[in-house]
Amino acid sequence: MSVEAKNGLHPRNRFRTRYDFPQLIACSPPMAAWVKPNAHGEHSIDFADPQAVKALNQALLKQAYGLQHWDIPPGYLCPPIPGRSDYIHHLADLISARHGPEVRVLDIGTGANCIYPLIGACEYGWSFVGAEVDSVALRWAKKLVASNPSVAGLIECRPQPSATKCFQGVIQAGERFDLTMCNPPFHASAAEATAGNQRKLRNLGGKKDGLNFGGKAGELWCEGGELAFIRRMIEESVGFATNCGWFTTLVSKSDHLPRLQKTLRQMKADEVRVIEMAQGQKKSRFLAWRFGKHPAP
Ligand code: SAH
């Protein structure tokens, strides 16, 4: 097996090395239909084809974690597993890599794919609450969790009744979370989401312009885009300071950071960190903040 590392991923990320396609096919035979030689004559898949990426994800989740059932409804977001895992591992670093179900994590916008709770439960044994506004996605996520008995006891999916709230309506009185996390809807309109999708497809060399890469409109956009969504989250977090340890969220545009850091100063967050992540050329980051005095780790 090739051990060529994928540049920049977290050292504990088990998807750092190149995919071993013959082994993935052995683990998940339907994968065979999508594996073809690439321009260099190596086994690969068409990463611009959501169906191929879905088959890859099913094989990876089976091989890495023994998860037998993972799927998404037609048109819903198909997450890249290595990148999603990286957020989980960097979160673990924030809490000194503590393991076990007493570590409680709130995933805001868990999606139909429920990917963060699945990875976090498998990697660290953490317990999760996945909150979701989209009722189709929520129902799907619940079904996914129930069909994987190894993690079913660790993951609960709850409805978020309001698209402009993150914590209210989900966190119960006196409930405590060590971490909150979020991959926010980042576009400001449905039109922007469609344009972004097509750009992504072109970058991947896809020729399927007009075809949805994966992601329902509601998954990809919200009023005011990412900046407004995260600002609302920061403002709301003040009222949940005693319920949660670290609040965190992905920030897709680094240009948004100064304004978000300003909001955090206004809200008097006691500690703020920007955690940079990278996968090859692709850079991403999440913002983390907390309130209250904490002993040095
Ligand atoms: N976590 C998944 C899905 C991210 S897409 C992944 O990383 O692949 C963003 C998700 O947030 C969508 O499923 C959308 O329906 C949901 N969402 C949008 N606003 C929300 C809110 N205020 N509370 C909870 N979920 C929300």
XYZ file of N, CA and C and ligand atoms in Angstrom, residues 77 79 84 107-116 131-134 137 160 162-166 183-185 218-220 222 229, ligand 1:
122
model
N -26.023 17.077 0.202
C -24.576 17.270 0.253
C -23.806 15.973 0.507
N -20.329 14.730 1.594
C -19.161 15.342 2.249
C -17.856 14.604 1.956
N -13.715 16.404 6.575
C -14.625 16.397 7.728
C -13.920 15.783 8.946
N -23.519 19.340 17.267
C -23.230 19.616 15.849
C -24.404 20.393 15.268
N -24.167 21.663 14.937
C -25.250 22.516 14.426
C -25.343 22.362 12.922
N -26.471 21.875 12.436
C -26.637 21.604 11.004
C -25.940 20.303 10.636
N -26.387 19.233 11.267
C -25.705 17.935 11.104
C -25.910 17.366 9.695
N -26.977 17.842 9.015
C -27.217 17.418 7.637
C -27.802 16.017 7.563
N -28.283 15.652 6.385
C -28.767 14.289 6.179
C -27.611 13.319 6.366
N -26.385 13.791 6.044
C -25.228 12.882 6.086
C -24.739 12.587 7.507
N -25.095 13.427 8.471
C -24.744 13.208 9.884
C -23.262 12.869 10.059
N -22.442 13.471 9.212
C -21.069 12.979 9.096
C -20.198 13.266 10.320
N -20.356 14.443 10.919
C -19.495 14.730 12.081
C -19.810 13.813 13.266
N -28.134 18.868 15.545
C -29.322 19.711 15.366
C -29.497 20.007 13.881
N -30.763 20.057 13.448
C -31.007 20.264 12.014
C -32.348 20.957 11.794
N -32.361 21.968 10.884
C -33.619 22.654 10.551
C -34.415 21.960 9.456
N -33.734 21.276 8.581
C -34.393 20.670 7.420
C -34.987 19.319 7.846
N -33.731 16.181 6.013
C -32.367 15.845 6.451
C -32.393 15.227 7.849
N -34.113 21.722 14.954
C -33.971 23.149 15.306
C -35.168 23.844 14.653
N -35.981 26.992 14.388
C -35.778 28.291 13.740
C -34.460 28.341 12.982
N -34.526 28.760 11.706
C -33.305 28.820 10.882
C -32.334 29.890 11.379
N -32.813 30.853 12.183
C -31.914 31.917 12.644
C -31.366 31.655 14.049
N -31.705 30.494 14.615
C -31.162 30.137 15.937
C -30.227 28.932 15.800
N -29.259 28.884 16.702
C -28.357 27.730 16.716
C -28.530 26.913 17.992
N -20.716 23.369 10.383
C -20.307 23.658 9.008
C -21.450 24.484 8.438
N -21.358 25.818 8.512
C -22.536 26.648 8.227
C -22.880 26.712 6.746
N -24.164 27.003 6.457
C -24.523 27.307 5.062
C -23.794 28.594 4.702
N -31.148 24.796 0.782
C -31.143 25.148 2.207
C -29.868 24.740 2.919
N -29.181 23.754 2.379
C -27.924 23.339 3.000
C -26.840 24.361 2.715
N -26.955 25.015 1.558
C -25.840 25.811 1.064
C -25.998 27.305 1.273
N -28.071 30.755 3.412
C -28.927 31.252 4.491
C -28.946 32.767 4.388
N -24.714 34.381 9.492
C -25.027 33.160 10.246
C -24.109 33.045 11.469
N -22.758 18.954 8.683
C -23.038 18.526 7.336
C -24.061 19.418 6.639
C -23.607 20.858 6.475
S -24.672 21.805 5.419
C -21.754 18.498 6.550
O -20.755 19.081 7.000
O -21.732 17.923 5.458
C -25.424 22.920 6.588
C -26.613 22.293 7.312
O -27.095 23.211 8.274
C -27.806 21.982 6.412
O -28.205 20.659 6.618
C -28.886 22.980 6.838
O -30.197 22.469 6.675
C -28.507 23.162 8.289
N -28.924 24.394 8.945
C -29.020 25.633 8.426
N -29.345 26.524 9.381
C -29.448 25.830 10.548
C -29.735 26.181 11.899
N -29.985 27.440 12.249
N -29.739 25.191 12.836
C -29.488 23.901 12.492
N -29.224 23.521 11.226
C -29.184 24.466 10.271
